[in-house]
Coordinates of C-alpha atoms in Angstrom, one line a residue:
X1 CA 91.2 -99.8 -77.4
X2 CA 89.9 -96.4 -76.9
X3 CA 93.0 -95.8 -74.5
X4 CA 95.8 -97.1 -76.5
X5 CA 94.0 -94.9 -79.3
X6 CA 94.7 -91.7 -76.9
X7 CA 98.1 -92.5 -76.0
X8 CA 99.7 -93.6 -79.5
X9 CA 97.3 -90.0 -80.9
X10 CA 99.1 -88.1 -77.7
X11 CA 102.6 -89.7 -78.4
X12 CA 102.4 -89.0 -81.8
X13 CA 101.7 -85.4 -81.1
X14 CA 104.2 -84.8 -78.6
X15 CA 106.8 -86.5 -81.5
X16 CA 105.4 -84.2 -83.8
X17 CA 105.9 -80.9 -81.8
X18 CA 109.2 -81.8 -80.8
X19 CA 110.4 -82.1 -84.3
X20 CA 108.5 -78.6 -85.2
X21 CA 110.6 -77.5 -81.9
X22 CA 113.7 -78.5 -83.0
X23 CA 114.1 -77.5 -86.4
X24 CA 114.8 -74.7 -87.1
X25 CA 112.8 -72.9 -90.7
X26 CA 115.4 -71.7 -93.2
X27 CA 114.4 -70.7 -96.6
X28 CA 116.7 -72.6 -99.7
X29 CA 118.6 -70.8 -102.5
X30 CA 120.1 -73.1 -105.3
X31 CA 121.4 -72.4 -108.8
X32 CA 122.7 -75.1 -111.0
X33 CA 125.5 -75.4 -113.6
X34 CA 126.1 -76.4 -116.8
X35 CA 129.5 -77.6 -118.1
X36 CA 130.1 -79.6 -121.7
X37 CA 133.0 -82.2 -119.8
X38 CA 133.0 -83.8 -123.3
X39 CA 135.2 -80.9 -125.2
X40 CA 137.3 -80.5 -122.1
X41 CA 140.5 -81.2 -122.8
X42 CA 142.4 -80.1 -120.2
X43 CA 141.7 -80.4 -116.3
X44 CA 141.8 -77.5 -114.1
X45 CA 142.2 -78.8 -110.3
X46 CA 139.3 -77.7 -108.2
X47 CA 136.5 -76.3 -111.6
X48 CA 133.4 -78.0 -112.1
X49 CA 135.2 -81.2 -114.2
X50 CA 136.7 -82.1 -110.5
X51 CA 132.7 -82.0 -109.4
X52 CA 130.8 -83.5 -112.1
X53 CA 133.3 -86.4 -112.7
X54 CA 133.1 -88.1 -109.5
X55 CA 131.3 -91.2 -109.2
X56 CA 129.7 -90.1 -105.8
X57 CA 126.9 -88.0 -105.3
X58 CA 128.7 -85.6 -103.1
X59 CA 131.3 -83.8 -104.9
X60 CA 134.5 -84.6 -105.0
X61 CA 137.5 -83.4 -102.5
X62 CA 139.5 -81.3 -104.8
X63 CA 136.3 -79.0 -106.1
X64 CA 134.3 -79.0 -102.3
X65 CA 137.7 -77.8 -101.1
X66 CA 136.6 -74.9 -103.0
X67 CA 133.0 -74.2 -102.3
X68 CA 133.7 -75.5 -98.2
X69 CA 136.5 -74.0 -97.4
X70 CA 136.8 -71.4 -94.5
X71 CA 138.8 -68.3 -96.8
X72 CA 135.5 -68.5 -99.2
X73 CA 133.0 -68.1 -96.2
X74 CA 135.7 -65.4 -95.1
X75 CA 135.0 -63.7 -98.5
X76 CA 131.2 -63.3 -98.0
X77 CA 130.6 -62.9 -94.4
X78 CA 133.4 -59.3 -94.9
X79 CA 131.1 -58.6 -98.3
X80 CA 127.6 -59.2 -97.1
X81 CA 128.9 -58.1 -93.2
X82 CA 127.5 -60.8 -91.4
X83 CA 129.3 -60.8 -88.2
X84 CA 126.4 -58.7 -86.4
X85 CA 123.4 -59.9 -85.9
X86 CA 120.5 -59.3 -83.1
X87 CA 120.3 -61.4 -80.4
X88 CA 116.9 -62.5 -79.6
X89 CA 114.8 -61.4 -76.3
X90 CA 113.0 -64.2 -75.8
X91 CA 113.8 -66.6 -73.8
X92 CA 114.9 -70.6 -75.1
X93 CA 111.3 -72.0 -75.0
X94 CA 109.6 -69.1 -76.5
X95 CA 111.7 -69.3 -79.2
X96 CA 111.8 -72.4 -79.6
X97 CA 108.2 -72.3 -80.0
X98 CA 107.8 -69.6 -82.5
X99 CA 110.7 -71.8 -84.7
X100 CA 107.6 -74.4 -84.1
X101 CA 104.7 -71.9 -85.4
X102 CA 107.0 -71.0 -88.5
X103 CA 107.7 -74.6 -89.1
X104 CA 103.7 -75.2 -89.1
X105 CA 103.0 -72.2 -91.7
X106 CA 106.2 -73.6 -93.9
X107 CA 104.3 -77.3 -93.7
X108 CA 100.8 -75.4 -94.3
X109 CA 102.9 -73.6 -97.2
X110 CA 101.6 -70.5 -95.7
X111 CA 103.6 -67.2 -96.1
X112 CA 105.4 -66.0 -93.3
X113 CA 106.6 -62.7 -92.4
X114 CA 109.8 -61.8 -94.0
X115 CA 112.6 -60.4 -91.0
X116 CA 114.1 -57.0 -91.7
X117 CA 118.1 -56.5 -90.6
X118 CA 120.1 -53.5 -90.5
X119 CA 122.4 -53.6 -93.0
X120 CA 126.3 -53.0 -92.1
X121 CA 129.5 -52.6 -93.8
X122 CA 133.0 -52.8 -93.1
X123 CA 132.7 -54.9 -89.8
X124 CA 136.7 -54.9 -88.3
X125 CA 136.0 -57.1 -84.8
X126 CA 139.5 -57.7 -83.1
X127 CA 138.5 -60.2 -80.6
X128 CA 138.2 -63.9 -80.7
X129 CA 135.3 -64.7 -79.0
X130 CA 131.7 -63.0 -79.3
X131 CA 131.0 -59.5 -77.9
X132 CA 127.2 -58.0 -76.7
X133 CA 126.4 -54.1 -77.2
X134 CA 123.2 -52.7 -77.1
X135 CA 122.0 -50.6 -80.6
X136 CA 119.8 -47.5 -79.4
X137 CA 117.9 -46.5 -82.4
X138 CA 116.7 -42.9 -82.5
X139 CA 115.5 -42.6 -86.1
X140 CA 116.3 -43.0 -89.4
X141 CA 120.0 -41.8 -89.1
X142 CA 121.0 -41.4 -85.9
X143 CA 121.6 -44.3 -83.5
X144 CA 124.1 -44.8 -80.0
X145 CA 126.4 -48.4 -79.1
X146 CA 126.0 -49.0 -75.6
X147 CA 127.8 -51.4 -73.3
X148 CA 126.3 -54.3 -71.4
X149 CA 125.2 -51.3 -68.7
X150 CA 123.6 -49.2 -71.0
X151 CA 127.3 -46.9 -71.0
X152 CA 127.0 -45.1 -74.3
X153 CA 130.1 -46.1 -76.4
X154 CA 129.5 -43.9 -79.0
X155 CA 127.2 -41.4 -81.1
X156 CA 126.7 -41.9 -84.5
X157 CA 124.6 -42.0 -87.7
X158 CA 124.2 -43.3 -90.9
X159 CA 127.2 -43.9 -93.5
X160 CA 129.5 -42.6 -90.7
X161 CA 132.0 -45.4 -89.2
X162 CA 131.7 -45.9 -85.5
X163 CA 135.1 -46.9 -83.9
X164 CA 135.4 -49.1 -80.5
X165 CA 137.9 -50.3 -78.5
X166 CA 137.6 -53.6 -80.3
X167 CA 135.3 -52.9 -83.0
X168 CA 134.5 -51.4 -85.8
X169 CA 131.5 -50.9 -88.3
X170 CA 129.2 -48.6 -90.9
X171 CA 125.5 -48.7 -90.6
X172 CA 123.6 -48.8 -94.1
X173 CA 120.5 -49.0 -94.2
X174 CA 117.9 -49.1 -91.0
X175 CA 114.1 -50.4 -91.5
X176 CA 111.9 -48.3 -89.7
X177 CA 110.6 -51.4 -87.6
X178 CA 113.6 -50.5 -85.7
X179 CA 113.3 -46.9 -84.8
X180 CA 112.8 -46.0 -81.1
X181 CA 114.3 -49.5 -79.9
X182 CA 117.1 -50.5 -78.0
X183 CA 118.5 -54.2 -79.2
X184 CA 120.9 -56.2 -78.0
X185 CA 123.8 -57.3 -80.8
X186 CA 126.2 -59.5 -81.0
X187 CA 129.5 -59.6 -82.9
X188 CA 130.8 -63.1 -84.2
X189 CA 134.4 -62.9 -84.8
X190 CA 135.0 -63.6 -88.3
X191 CA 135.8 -67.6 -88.2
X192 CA 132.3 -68.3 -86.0
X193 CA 130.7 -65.9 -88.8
X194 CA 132.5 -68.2 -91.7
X195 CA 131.3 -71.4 -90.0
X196 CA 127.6 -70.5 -89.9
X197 CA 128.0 -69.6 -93.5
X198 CA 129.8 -73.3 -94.3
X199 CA 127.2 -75.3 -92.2
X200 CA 124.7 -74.4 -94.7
X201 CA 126.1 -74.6 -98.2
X202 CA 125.6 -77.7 -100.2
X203 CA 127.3 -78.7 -103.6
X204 CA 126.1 -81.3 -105.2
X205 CA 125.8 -83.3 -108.9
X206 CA 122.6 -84.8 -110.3
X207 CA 122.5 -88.6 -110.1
X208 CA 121.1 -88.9 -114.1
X209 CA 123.2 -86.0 -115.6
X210 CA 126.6 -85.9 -114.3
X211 CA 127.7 -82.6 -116.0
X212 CA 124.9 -80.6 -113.8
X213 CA 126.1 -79.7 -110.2
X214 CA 123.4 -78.2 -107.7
X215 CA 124.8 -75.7 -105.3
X216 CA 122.4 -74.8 -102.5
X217 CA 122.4 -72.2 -99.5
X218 CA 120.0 -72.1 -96.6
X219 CA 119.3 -69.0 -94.1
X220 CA 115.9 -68.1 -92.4
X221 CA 116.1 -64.6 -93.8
X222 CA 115.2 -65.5 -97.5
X223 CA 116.6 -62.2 -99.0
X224 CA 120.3 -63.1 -97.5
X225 CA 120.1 -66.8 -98.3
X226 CA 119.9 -65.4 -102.3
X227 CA 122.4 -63.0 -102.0
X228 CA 124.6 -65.7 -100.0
X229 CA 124.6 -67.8 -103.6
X230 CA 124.9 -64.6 -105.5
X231 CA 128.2 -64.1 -103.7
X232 CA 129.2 -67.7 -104.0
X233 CA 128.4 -67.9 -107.8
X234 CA 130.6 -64.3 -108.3
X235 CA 133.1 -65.6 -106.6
X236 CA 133.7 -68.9 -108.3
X237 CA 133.3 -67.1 -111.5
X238 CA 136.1 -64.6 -110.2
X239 CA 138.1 -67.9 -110.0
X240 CA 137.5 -69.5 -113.1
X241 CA 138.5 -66.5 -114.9
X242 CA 141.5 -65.8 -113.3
X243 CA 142.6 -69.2 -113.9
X244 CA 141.6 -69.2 -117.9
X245 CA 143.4 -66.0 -117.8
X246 CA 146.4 -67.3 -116.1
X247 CA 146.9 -70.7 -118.7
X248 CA 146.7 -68.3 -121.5
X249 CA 149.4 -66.5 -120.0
X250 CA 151.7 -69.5 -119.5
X251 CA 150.7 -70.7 -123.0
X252 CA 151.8 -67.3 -124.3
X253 CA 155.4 -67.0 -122.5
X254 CA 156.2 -70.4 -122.0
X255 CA 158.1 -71.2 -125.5
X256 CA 160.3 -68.0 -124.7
X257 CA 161.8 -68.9 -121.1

């Protein structure tokens, strides 16, 4: 007894760390919205009466098309710049294991530490497949792109564009944890950038109140998983208006033509 005991307490925990291994921790962003589907009269193809009417759980085709679709996730990832991001030094395992350690402080609900990123703008990457550099930091404005073998690229600083072969970006904003360091980037061309983005957006309705939809973003840096919905909630607003304004323009000129 004592033996089976130690192996089903030893399986269990090698089933246990796997599973912390594998997932990987991503903080949740979600806002809900309210629409009155009662005193609609009219229906507008793809706005929140598409969503809320459907008698499944998951929204329906004509409004996900919106909130899924690959020119949306185009949208942020040029706004927000996410087509560069650090690649990690570690190797597989040891990442792997750290995803496991920040798994166990989400489960033990402890705080973990937030990552800092260098915020870009204006990202132009020509190329259809992803590209390495290497980011020499000098301080808080000054920085060099290196190739692959440490060739400097190019000399730059803050708030100034630096133009490559093949690429092209402004630097922002760089935290301090990052001065004196070389890192290793890479840059996403804009569709592999659009599909990270899609992966982890949700849409959703609530199963008692049907006229409450439930749109939900995940991303392991907490700060961009808000402004991710932040710039999914603009720009469905940006939609809805353009399309109010664009009935009550037919409405207007329609008797006269």
């Amino acid at each position: 007894k004592k033996f089976l005991f130690f192996i089903s307490f030893c399986s269990f925990f090698f089933i246990a760390f796997f599973i912390l291994l594998s997932l990987e921790p991503k903080y949740s962003a979600e806002a809900c919205f309210f629409e009155d589907v009662e005193n609609a009269k009219t229906k507008t193809i793809g706005s929140l009466k598409d969503i809320v009417l459907s008698d499944s759980n998951i929204v329906s085709s004509d409004a996900s098309s919106f909130f899924k679709s690959k020119s949306l996730a185009k949208k942020i990832v040029k706004k927000l710049a996410l087509q560069i991001s650090i690649e990690p030094n570690a190797n597989v395992f040891q990442r792997k294991c750290k995803n496991a350690l920040k798994n166990l402080h989400f489960e033990c609900k402890k705080k973990i530490e937030d990552s800092q990123d260098i915020e870009y703008e204006n990202i132009y990457f020509k190329k259809a497949k992803p590209k390495l550099y290497y980011l020499k930091i000098l301080d808080e404005s000054f920085f060099e792109v290196l190739d692959l073998n440490k060739k400097v690229l190019s000399k730059s600083q803050v708030l100034k564009e630096v133009k490559l072969k093949d690429l092209s970006f402004t630097i922002k904003k760089i935290p301090k944890v990052f001065f004196n360091k070389t890192l290793k980037i890479r840059v996403d061309p804009i569709d592999a950038a659009s599909q990270k983005i899609l992966k982890d957006i949700k849409v959703t309705k609530d199963k008692l109140a049907a006229n409450y939809l439930t749109i939900q973003t995940k991303n392991e840096n907490r700060y961009l998983a808000a402004k991710i919905l932040n710039s999914l909630m603009d720009l469905y607003l940006e939609r809805s208006e353009e399309r109010r304004v664009g009935k009550e323009c037919r409405s207007r000129w329609s008797p006269y033509h």
